[in-house]
Coordinates of C-alpha atoms in Angstrom, one line a residue:
Chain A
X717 CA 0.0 0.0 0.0
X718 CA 0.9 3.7 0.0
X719 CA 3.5 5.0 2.6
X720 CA 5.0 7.9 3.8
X721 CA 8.0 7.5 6.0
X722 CA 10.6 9.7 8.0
X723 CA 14.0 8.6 7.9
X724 CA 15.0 9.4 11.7
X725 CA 13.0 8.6 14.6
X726 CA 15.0 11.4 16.2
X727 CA 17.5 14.1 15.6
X728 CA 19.1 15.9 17.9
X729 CA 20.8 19.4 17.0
X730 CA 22.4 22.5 19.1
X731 CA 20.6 25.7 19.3
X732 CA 21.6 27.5 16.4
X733 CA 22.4 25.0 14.2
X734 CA 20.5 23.9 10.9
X735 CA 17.9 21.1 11.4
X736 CA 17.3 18.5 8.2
X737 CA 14.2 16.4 8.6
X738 CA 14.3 14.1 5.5
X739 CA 10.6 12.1 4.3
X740 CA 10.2 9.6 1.6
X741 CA 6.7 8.5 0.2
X742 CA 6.1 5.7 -2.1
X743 CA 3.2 6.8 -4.5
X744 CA 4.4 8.7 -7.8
X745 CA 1.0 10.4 -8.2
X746 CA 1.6 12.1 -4.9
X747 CA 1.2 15.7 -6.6
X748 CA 0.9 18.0 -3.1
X749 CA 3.3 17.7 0.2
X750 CA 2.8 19.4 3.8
X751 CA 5.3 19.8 7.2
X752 CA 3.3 19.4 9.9
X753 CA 4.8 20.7 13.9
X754 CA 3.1 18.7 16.4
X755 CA 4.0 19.8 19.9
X756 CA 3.5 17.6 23.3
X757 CA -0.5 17.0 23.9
X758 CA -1.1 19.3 20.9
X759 CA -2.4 19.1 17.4
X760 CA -0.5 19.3 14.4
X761 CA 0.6 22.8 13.3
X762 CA 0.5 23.6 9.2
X763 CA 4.4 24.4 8.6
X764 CA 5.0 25.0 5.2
X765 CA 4.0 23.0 1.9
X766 CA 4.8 22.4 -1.7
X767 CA 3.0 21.0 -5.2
X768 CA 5.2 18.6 -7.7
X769 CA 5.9 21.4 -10.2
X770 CA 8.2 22.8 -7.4
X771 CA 11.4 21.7 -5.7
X772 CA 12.0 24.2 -3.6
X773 CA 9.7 26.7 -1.2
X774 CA 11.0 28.8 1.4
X775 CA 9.3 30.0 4.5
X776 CA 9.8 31.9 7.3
X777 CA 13.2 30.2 8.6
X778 CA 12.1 27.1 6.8
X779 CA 12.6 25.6 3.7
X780 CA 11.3 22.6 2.3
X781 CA 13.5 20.6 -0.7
X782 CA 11.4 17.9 -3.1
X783 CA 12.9 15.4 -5.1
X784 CA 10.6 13.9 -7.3
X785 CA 12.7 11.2 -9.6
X786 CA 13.8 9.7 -5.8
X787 CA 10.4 10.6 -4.0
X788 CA 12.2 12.3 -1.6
X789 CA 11.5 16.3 0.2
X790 CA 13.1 17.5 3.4
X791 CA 12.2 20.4 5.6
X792 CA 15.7 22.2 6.6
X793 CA 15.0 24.8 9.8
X794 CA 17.8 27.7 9.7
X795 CA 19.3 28.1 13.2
X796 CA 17.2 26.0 15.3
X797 CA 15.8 27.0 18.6
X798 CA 14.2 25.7 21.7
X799 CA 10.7 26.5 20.6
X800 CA 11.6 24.2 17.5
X801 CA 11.8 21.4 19.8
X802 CA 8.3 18.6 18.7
X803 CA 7.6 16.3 16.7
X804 CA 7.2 16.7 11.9
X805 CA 5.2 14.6 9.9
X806 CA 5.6 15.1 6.4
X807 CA 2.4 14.1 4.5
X808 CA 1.6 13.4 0.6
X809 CA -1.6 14.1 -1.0
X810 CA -2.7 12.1 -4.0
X811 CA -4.9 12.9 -6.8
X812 CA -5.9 8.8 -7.4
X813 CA -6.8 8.1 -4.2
X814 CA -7.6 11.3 -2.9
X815 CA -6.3 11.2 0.6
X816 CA -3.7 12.5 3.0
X817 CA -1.0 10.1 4.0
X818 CA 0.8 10.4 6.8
X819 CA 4.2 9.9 8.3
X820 CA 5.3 8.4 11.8
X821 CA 6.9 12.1 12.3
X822 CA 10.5 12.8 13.6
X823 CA 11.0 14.3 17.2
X824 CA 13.6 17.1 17.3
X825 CA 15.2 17.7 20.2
X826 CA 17.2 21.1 20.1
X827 CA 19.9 21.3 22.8
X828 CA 20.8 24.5 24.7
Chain B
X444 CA -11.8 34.1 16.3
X445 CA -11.5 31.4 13.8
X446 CA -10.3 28.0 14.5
X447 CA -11.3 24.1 15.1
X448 CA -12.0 23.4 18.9
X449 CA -12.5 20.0 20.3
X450 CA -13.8 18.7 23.9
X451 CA -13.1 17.5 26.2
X452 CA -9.4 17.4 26.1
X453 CA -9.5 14.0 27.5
X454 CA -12.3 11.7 28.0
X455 CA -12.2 8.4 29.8
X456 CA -14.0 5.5 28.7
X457 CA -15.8 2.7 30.7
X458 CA -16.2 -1.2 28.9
X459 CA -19.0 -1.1 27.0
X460 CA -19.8 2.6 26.8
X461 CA -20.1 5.0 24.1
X462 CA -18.3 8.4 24.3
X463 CA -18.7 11.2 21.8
X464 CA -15.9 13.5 20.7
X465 CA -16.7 17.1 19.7
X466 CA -15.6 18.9 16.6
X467 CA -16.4 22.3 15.8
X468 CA -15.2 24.6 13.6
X469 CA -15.9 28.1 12.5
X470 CA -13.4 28.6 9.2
X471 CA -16.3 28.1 6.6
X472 CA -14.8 24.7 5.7
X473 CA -16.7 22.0 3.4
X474 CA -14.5 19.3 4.4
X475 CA -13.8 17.5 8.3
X476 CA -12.0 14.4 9.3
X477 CA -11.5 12.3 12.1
X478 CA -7.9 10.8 12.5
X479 CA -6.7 8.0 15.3
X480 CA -3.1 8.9 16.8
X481 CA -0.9 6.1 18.1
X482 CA 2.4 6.3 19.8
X483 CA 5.3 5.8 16.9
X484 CA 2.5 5.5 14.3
X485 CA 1.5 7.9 12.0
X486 CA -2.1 9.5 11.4
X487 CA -5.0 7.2 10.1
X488 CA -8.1 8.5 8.7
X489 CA -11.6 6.9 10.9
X490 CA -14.2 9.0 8.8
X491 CA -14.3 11.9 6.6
X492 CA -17.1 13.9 5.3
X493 CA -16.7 16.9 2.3
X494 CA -20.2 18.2 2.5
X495 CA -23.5 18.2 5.0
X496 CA -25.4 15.2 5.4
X497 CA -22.7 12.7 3.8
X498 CA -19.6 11.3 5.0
X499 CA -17.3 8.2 4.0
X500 CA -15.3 5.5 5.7
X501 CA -11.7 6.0 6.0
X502 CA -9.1 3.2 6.7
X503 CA -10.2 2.1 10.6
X504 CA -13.6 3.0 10.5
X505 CA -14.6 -0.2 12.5
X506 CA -16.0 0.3 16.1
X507 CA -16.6 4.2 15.0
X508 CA -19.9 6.1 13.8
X509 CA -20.5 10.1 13.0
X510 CA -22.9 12.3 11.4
X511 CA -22.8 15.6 9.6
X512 CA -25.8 17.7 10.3
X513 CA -24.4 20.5 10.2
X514 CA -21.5 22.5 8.3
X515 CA -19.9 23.2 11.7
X516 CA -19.8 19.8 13.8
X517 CA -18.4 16.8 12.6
X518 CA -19.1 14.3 16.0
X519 CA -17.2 11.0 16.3
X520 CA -18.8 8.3 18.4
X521 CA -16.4 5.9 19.7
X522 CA -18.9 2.9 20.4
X523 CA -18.1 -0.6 22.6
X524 CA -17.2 -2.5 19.2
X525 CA -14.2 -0.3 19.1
X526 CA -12.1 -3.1 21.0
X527 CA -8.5 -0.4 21.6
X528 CA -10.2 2.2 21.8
X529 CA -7.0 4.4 23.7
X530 CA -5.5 7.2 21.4
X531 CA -4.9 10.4 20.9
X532 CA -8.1 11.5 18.3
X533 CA -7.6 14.4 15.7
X534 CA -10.1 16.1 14.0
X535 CA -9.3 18.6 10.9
X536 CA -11.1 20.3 8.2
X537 CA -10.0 21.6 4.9
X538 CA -11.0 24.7 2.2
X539 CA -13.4 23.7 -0.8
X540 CA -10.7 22.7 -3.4
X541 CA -7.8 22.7 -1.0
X542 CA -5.7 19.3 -0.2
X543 CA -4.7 21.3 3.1
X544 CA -5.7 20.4 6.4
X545 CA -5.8 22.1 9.3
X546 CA -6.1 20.7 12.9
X547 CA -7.8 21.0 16.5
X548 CA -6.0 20.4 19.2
X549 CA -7.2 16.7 20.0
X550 CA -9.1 14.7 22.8
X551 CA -7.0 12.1 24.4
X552 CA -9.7 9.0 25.2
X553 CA -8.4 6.4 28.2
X554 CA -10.1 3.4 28.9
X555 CA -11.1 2.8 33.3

C-alpha cells in the first residue's frame, strides 16, 4: 500500500544550528506535500508545503527541498531554537486516491 | 476568532460505553475528518465527510460512527465494538478545493 515514512526517529541538534528532517513517500501520483509541527498533547501545526511542479519553497526560517525522480523532500530549519523542539510529519496528497498520508513524524530535540 | 476546537481534552472511557468527541469549527470549511493517533504510528483516517449530510469510511472505520448535520460539527462516536479504543483522536477540516488540512488540538480518550 501507499506509505510515507521519516527517515530518523529522532534528531538531535544545538541551538543554532540547521535542522534536516528528510521524508520519503512511495506513491508517484503524490502531486501535493505538507510539514506538519506537532508539539506535546497538541495538534499538528501547518508548517510550510509544496505541489510537484516545485522543488523548492521557502518559509519563514524554513525551507522545504522535493525530489521527485527519488520521491524524496526534506524540511531544513535555519538556526534551530528551543521552541523548535516537537515532533514533523511530512504528509503526501494524492490525486488517485484522494487522501492525505501520513508519516510516523521525527522528534527534534534542540539542545541549549 | 477562527479556528477548530475539540472537547473534552480527555475523556475516559468505561467497557462497553459509548463516548462522543466534539468537533467544531468556524473557518467556513466544506471538508472535516477524524484521524486515530498512536504512539510511533502515523495518522490514520476513521471517517471523513466533504459536505453536510454525507460522509465516508476512512481506513479504521470499525467500532466508530459520526454524522454531519451540520457544516460546523463533525461528531465522532467511539462505540463498545471499538475493541482499543486508547489514542490520541484528531479532528481537521479543509477549504473547498484545497488538499490542506488544518487541525484541533485533539481529545486524548483512556479506557477505566
Amino acid at each position: 500500500g501507499e506509505s510515507v515514512g521519516l527517515h530518523l526517529p529522532t534528531l538531535s541538534v544545538q541551538e543554532g544550528d540547521n535542522s534536516i528532517i528528510n521524508c520519503a513517500y512511495s506513491n508517484s501520483a503524490s502531486d501535493y506535500f505538507i510539514w506538519y509541527k506537532q508539539e506535546s498533547g497538541k495538534g499538528p501545526q501547518f508548517i510550510i508545503d509544496i505541489r510537484s511542479n516545485m522543488d523548492k519553497r521557502q518559509g519563514q526560517r524554513v525551507t522545504v527541498l522535493l525530489n521527485k525522480t527519488v520521491k524524496h523532500l526534506s524540511l531544513q530549519i535555519a538556526a534551530t531554537q528551543p521552541g523548535d523542539s516537537a515532533v514533523y510529519f511530512c504528509a503526501a496528497f494524492s490525486r488517485n486516491t484522494g487522501k492525505l498520508i501520513f508519516g510516523q513524524g521525527t522528534t527534534l530535540q534542540v539542545k541549549p | 476568532d477562527g479556528g477548530i476546537t475539540q472537547s473534552p481534552k480527555y475523556l475516559f472511557r468505561k467497557e462497553g460505553q459509548n463516548v462522543t468527541l466534539s468537533c467544531e469549527q468556524n473557518l467556513n470549511h466544506d471538508a472535516m475528518y477524524w484521524y486515530r493517533q498512536d504512539p510511533g504510528q502515523g495518522l490514520r483516517l476513521i471517517y471523513y465527510s466533504q459536505i453536510v449530510n454525507d460522509f465516508q469510511k476512512g481506513d479504521i472505520a470499525e467500532g466508530y460512527s459520526v454524522s454531519r448535520e451540520k457544516k460546523e460539527s463533525f461528531p465522532l462516536t467511539v462505540t463498545s465494538a471499538q475493541k482499543n479504543p486508547t489514542a490520541f483522536y484528531l479532528c481537521a477540516s479543509s477549504r473547498p478545493g484545497s488538499e490542506t488540512q488544518y487541525f484541533g488540538p485533539g481529545t486524548r480518550l483512556l479506557v477505566l
